[in-house]
Amino acid sequence: MIHSRTIEILVGAFMAAGLVAFFFLAMQVSNLSASSNGEGYEVTARFDNIGSLKVRSPVTMAGVRIGRVSKISFDRTTYEAVVTMRVETEYNVIPEDSFAKIFTAGLLGEQYIGLDPGGSEKYLQQGSEISLTQSALVLEEIIGQFLFSKAEEGDKVE
């Protein structure tokens, strides 16, 4: 009887540990983990189309995560998406003429912002705006352009 009870307790503890591990794995995969301490400076960038970019998406430079998207809003006068990024304090030497692009991780993965450094002697700081941007590539638009160009080629042949 006692042996059976001990086995049940061990199985329960093992299941609880498995659930905790699964929870932490889910938090890491979904970008909801609190791995950032909230320190840093905010910069903004304007895009014509942000695709499926989300708050908490990574901001990278040379493949290294240097921050996260903290806010996405819409400018009603210019009809652009305004993306606010929080860059970690240790990355305080990013030239102010850097280029911000929206990339997709893999073919159908999540979208993130990649920064390419410029050559300016001045650096981004709290409240700076990145003026050089490239919007997200939307798969449907690319396929539509491809089909449209093929249709035009077909009309010219005849």
PDB file of C-alpha atoms in Angstrom:
ATOM      1  CA  MET A   1       0.000   0.000   0.000  1.00  0.00           C
ATOM      2  CA  ILE A   2       2.773   2.436   0.950  1.00  0.00           C
ATOM      3  CA  HIS A   3       4.812   1.425  -2.110  1.00  0.00           C
ATOM      4  CA  SER A   4       1.816   2.204  -4.386  1.00  0.00           C
ATOM      5  CA  ARG A   5       1.308   5.594  -2.733  1.00  0.00           C
ATOM      6  CA  THR A   6       4.995   6.505  -3.213  1.00  0.00           C
ATOM      7  CA  ILE A   7       4.791   5.666  -6.912  1.00  0.00           C
ATOM      8  CA  GLU A   8       1.673   7.809  -7.280  1.00  0.00           C
ATOM      9  CA  ILE A   9       3.396  10.772  -5.599  1.00  0.00           C
ATOM     10  CA  LEU A  10       6.470  10.394  -7.840  1.00  0.00           C
ATOM     11  CA  VAL A  11       4.325  10.209 -10.984  1.00  0.00           C
ATOM     12  CA  GLY A  12       2.412  13.304  -9.863  1.00  0.00           C
ATOM     13  CA  ALA A  13       5.650  15.218  -9.198  1.00  0.00           C
ATOM     14  CA  PHE A  14       7.001  14.138 -12.591  1.00  0.00           C
ATOM     15  CA  MET A  15       3.804  15.345 -14.311  1.00  0.00           C
ATOM     16  CA  ALA A  16       3.949  18.688 -12.457  1.00  0.00           C
ATOM     17  CA  ALA A  17       7.593  19.174 -13.496  1.00  0.00           C
ATOM     18  CA  GLY A  18       6.639  18.341 -17.090  1.00  0.00           C
ATOM     19  CA  LEU A  19       3.830  20.924 -17.054  1.00  0.00           C
ATOM     20  CA  VAL A  20       6.174  23.599 -15.676  1.00  0.00           C
ATOM     21  CA  ALA A  21       8.756  22.800 -18.383  1.00  0.00           C
ATOM     22  CA  PHE A  22       6.051  22.914 -21.053  1.00  0.00           C
ATOM     23  CA  PHE A  23       4.897  26.316 -19.747  1.00  0.00           C
ATOM     24  CA  PHE A  24       8.418  27.782 -19.964  1.00  0.00           C
ATOM     25  CA  LEU A  25       8.878  26.336 -23.451  1.00  0.00           C
ATOM     26  CA  ALA A  26       5.592  27.890 -24.586  1.00  0.00           C
ATOM     27  CA  MET A  27       6.640  31.262 -23.151  1.00  0.00           C
ATOM     28  CA  GLN A  28       9.964  31.176 -25.017  1.00  0.00           C
ATOM     29  CA  VAL A  29       8.387  30.181 -28.325  1.00  0.00           C
ATOM     30  CA  SER A  30       5.639  32.814 -28.103  1.00  0.00           C
ATOM     31  CA  ASN A  31       8.007  35.714 -27.258  1.00  0.00           C
ATOM     32  CA  LEU A  32       6.060  36.391 -24.065  1.00  0.00           C
ATOM     33  CA  SER A  33       8.918  35.688 -21.695  1.00  0.00           C
ATOM     34  CA  ALA A  34      10.094  38.539 -19.520  1.00  0.00           C
ATOM     35  CA  SER A  35      13.715  38.229 -20.672  1.00  0.00           C
ATOM     36  CA  SER A  36      14.068  41.982 -21.093  1.00  0.00           C
ATOM     37  CA  ASN A  37      14.416  44.210 -18.073  1.00  0.00           C
ATOM     38  CA  GLY A  38      12.537  47.097 -19.751  1.00  0.00           C
ATOM     39  CA  GLU A  39      15.581  49.350 -19.826  1.00  0.00           C
ATOM     40  CA  GLY A  40      16.647  51.006 -23.032  1.00  0.00           C
ATOM     41  CA  TYR A  41      15.617  53.790 -25.341  1.00  0.00           C
ATOM     42  CA  GLU A  42      12.730  54.045 -27.775  1.00  0.00           C
ATOM     43  CA  VAL A  43      13.036  54.906 -31.452  1.00  0.00           C
ATOM     44  CA  THR A  44      10.324  54.999 -34.101  1.00  0.00           C
ATOM     45  CA  ALA A  45      10.126  54.113 -37.771  1.00  0.00           C
ATOM     46  CA  ARG A  46       7.347  54.575 -40.329  1.00  0.00           C
ATOM     47  CA  PHE A  47       6.367  51.859 -42.792  1.00  0.00           C
ATOM     48  CA  ASP A  48       3.851  51.718 -45.652  1.00  0.00           C
ATOM     49  CA  ASN A  49       3.022  48.115 -44.755  1.00  0.00           C
ATOM     50  CA  ILE A  50       4.090  46.151 -41.673  1.00  0.00           C
ATOM     51  CA  GLY A  51       2.546  42.838 -42.741  1.00  0.00           C
ATOM     52  CA  SER A  52       1.951  40.719 -39.655  1.00  0.00           C
ATOM     53  CA  LEU A  53       4.537  42.431 -37.438  1.00  0.00           C
ATOM     54  CA  LYS A  54       3.437  42.326 -33.797  1.00  0.00           C
ATOM     55  CA  VAL A  55       4.276  44.002 -30.529  1.00  0.00           C
ATOM     56  CA  ARG A  56       7.157  42.084 -28.880  1.00  0.00           C
ATOM     57  CA  SER A  57       8.620  41.073 -32.257  1.00  0.00           C
ATOM     58  CA  PRO A  58      12.429  41.086 -32.185  1.00  0.00           C
ATOM     59  CA  VAL A  59      14.560  43.966 -33.447  1.00  0.00           C
ATOM     60  CA  THR A  60      17.884  42.652 -34.719  1.00  0.00           C
ATOM     61  CA  MET A  61      21.152  43.972 -36.072  1.00  0.00           C
ATOM     62  CA  ALA A  62      23.587  41.571 -37.775  1.00  0.00           C
ATOM     63  CA  GLY A  63      21.383  38.711 -36.557  1.00  0.00           C
ATOM     64  CA  VAL A  64      21.679  39.703 -32.881  1.00  0.00           C
ATOM     65  CA  ARG A  65      18.524  40.673 -30.994  1.00  0.00           C
ATOM     66  CA  ILE A  66      19.062  44.214 -29.732  1.00  0.00           C
ATOM     67  CA  GLY A  67      15.500  45.042 -28.739  1.00  0.00           C
ATOM     68  CA  ARG A  68      11.802  44.460 -29.297  1.00  0.00           C
ATOM     69  CA  VAL A  69       8.858  46.209 -30.896  1.00  0.00           C
ATOM     70  CA  SER A  70       7.049  47.991 -28.061  1.00  0.00           C
ATOM     71  CA  LYS A  71       4.159  49.707 -29.852  1.00  0.00           C
ATOM     72  CA  ILE A  72       2.466  49.808 -33.253  1.00  0.00           C
ATOM     73  CA  SER A  73       0.131  52.636 -34.235  1.00  0.00           C
ATOM     74  CA  PHE A  74      -1.380  54.218 -37.341  1.00  0.00           C
ATOM     75  CA  ASP A  75      -0.746  57.787 -38.468  1.00  0.00           C
ATOM     76  CA  ARG A  76      -4.044  59.152 -39.814  1.00  0.00           C
ATOM     77  CA  THR A  77      -2.420  62.004 -41.737  1.00  0.00           C
ATOM     78  CA  THR A  78       0.270  60.086 -43.636  1.00  0.00           C
ATOM     79  CA  TYR A  79      -1.550  56.704 -43.655  1.00  0.00           C
ATOM     80  CA  GLU A  80       1.557  54.917 -42.429  1.00  0.00           C
ATOM     81  CA  ALA A  81       2.210  52.435 -39.663  1.00  0.00           C
ATOM     82  CA  VAL A  82       4.351  53.898 -36.885  1.00  0.00           C
ATOM     83  CA  VAL A  83       6.442  51.257 -35.133  1.00  0.00           C
ATOM     84  CA  THR A  84       8.065  52.069 -31.797  1.00  0.00           C
ATOM     85  CA  MET A  85      11.044  49.917 -30.859  1.00  0.00           C
ATOM     86  CA  ARG A  86      12.756  49.642 -27.503  1.00  0.00           C
ATOM     87  CA  VAL A  87      16.483  49.129 -28.039  1.00  0.00           C
ATOM     88  CA  GLU A  88      18.491  47.833 -25.081  1.00  0.00           C
ATOM     89  CA  THR A  89      20.815  50.370 -23.473  1.00  0.00           C
ATOM     90  CA  GLU A  90      24.002  48.478 -24.257  1.00  0.00           C
ATOM     91  CA  TYR A  91      23.392  49.104 -27.983  1.00  0.00           C
ATOM     92  CA  ASN A  92      23.676  52.889 -27.830  1.00  0.00           C
ATOM     93  CA  VAL A  93      26.050  53.361 -30.789  1.00  0.00           C
ATOM     94  CA  ILE A  94      23.661  52.736 -33.687  1.00  0.00           C
ATOM     95  CA  PRO A  95      24.112  55.401 -36.394  1.00  0.00           C
ATOM     96  CA  GLU A  96      21.072  57.651 -36.841  1.00  0.00           C
ATOM     97  CA  ASP A  97      20.991  57.017 -40.617  1.00  0.00           C
ATOM     98  CA  SER A  98      20.502  53.270 -40.120  1.00  0.00           C
ATOM     99  CA  PHE A  99      18.052  51.407 -42.358  1.00  0.00           C
ATOM    100  CA  ALA A 100      15.069  49.506 -40.870  1.00  0.00           C
ATOM    101  CA  LYS A 101      13.595  46.570 -42.820  1.00  0.00           C
ATOM    102  CA  ILE A 102      10.832  44.130 -41.995  1.00  0.00           C
ATOM    103  CA  PHE A 103      11.905  40.529 -42.559  1.00  0.00           C
ATOM    104  CA  THR A 104      10.183  37.175 -42.247  1.00  0.00           C
ATOM    105  CA  ALA A 105      11.844  34.362 -40.312  1.00  0.00           C
ATOM    106  CA  GLY A 106      11.672  31.480 -42.783  1.00  0.00           C
ATOM    107  CA  LEU A 107       9.061  31.202 -45.506  1.00  0.00           C
ATOM    108  CA  LEU A 108       5.982  31.602 -43.329  1.00  0.00           C
ATOM    109  CA  GLY A 109       7.547  32.499 -39.958  1.00  0.00           C
ATOM    110  CA  GLU A 110       7.053  35.495 -37.715  1.00  0.00           C
ATOM    111  CA  GLN A 111       8.109  38.927 -38.875  1.00  0.00           C
ATOM    112  CA  TYR A 112      10.801  41.013 -37.228  1.00  0.00           C
ATOM    113  CA  ILE A 113      12.709  44.249 -37.811  1.00  0.00           C
ATOM    114  CA  GLY A 114      16.296  44.148 -39.004  1.00  0.00           C
ATOM    115  CA  LEU A 115      18.494  47.234 -38.752  1.00  0.00           C
ATOM    116  CA  ASP A 116      21.361  47.879 -41.156  1.00  0.00           C
ATOM    117  CA  PRO A 117      23.879  50.408 -39.817  1.00  0.00           C
ATOM    118  CA  GLY A 118      24.475  53.672 -41.602  1.00  0.00           C
ATOM    119  CA  GLY A 119      27.633  55.746 -41.607  1.00  0.00           C
ATOM    120  CA  SER A 120      26.614  58.747 -39.527  1.00  0.00           C
ATOM    121  CA  GLU A 121      28.752  60.060 -36.692  1.00  0.00           C
ATOM    122  CA  LYS A 122      25.569  60.734 -34.670  1.00  0.00           C
ATOM    123  CA  TYR A 123      23.750  57.899 -32.891  1.00  0.00           C
ATOM    124  CA  LEU A 124      20.135  56.981 -32.259  1.00  0.00           C
ATOM    125  CA  GLN A 125      18.841  58.113 -28.889  1.00  0.00           C
ATOM    126  CA  GLN A 126      15.558  58.321 -26.989  1.00  0.00           C
ATOM    127  CA  GLY A 127      12.857  59.684 -29.329  1.00  0.00           C
ATOM    128  CA  SER A 128      14.857  59.361 -32.571  1.00  0.00           C
ATOM    129  CA  GLU A 129      13.093  58.403 -35.784  1.00  0.00           C
ATOM    130  CA  ILE A 130      14.583  56.082 -38.382  1.00  0.00           C
ATOM    131  CA  SER A 131      13.660  57.643 -41.720  1.00  0.00           C
ATOM    132  CA  LEU A 132      15.058  54.972 -44.061  1.00  0.00           C
ATOM    133  CA  THR A 133      12.660  52.011 -44.040  1.00  0.00           C
ATOM    134  CA  GLN A 134      11.596  49.100 -46.219  1.00  0.00           C
ATOM    135  CA  SER A 135       8.123  47.670 -45.716  1.00  0.00           C
ATOM    136  CA  ALA A 136       7.251  44.025 -45.337  1.00  0.00           C
ATOM    137  CA  LEU A 137       7.041  41.859 -48.424  1.00  0.00           C
ATOM    138  CA  VAL A 138       3.522  40.477 -48.580  1.00  0.00           C
ATOM    139  CA  LEU A 139       3.426  37.034 -50.199  1.00  0.00           C
ATOM    140  CA  GLU A 140       0.055  37.668 -51.871  1.00  0.00           C
ATOM    141  CA  GLU A 141       1.337  40.871 -53.522  1.00  0.00           C
ATOM    142  CA  ILE A 142       4.458  39.123 -54.836  1.00  0.00           C
ATOM    143  CA  ILE A 143       2.401  36.275 -56.311  1.00  0.00           C
ATOM    144  CA  GLY A 144      -0.028  38.789 -57.846  1.00  0.00           C
ATOM    145  CA  GLN A 145       2.818  40.752 -59.456  1.00  0.00           C
ATOM    146  CA  PHE A 146       4.343  37.547 -60.801  1.00  0.00           C
ATOM    147  CA  LEU A 147       1.037  36.407 -62.309  1.00  0.00           C
ATOM    148  CA  PHE A 148       0.383  39.862 -63.763  1.00  0.00           C
ATOM    149  CA  SER A 149       3.835  39.967 -65.410  1.00  0.00           C
ATOM    150  CA  LYS A 150       3.336  36.468 -66.847  1.00  0.00           C
ATOM    151  CA  ALA A 151      -0.042  37.504 -68.230  1.00  0.00           C
ATOM    152  CA  GLU A 152       1.567  40.541 -69.898  1.00  0.00           C
ATOM    153  CA  GLU A 153       4.267  38.324 -71.426  1.00  0.00           C
ATOM    154  CA  GLY A 154       1.562  36.048 -72.803  1.00  0.00           C
ATOM    155  CA  ASP A 155      -0.202  39.030 -74.448  1.00  0.00           C
ATOM    156  CA  LYS A 156       3.035  40.206 -76.126  1.00  0.00           C
ATOM    157  CA  VAL A 157       3.788  36.785 -77.647  1.00  0.00           C
ATOM    158  CA  GLU A 158       0.560  36.611 -79.610  1.00  0.00           C
TER     159      GLU A 158
END
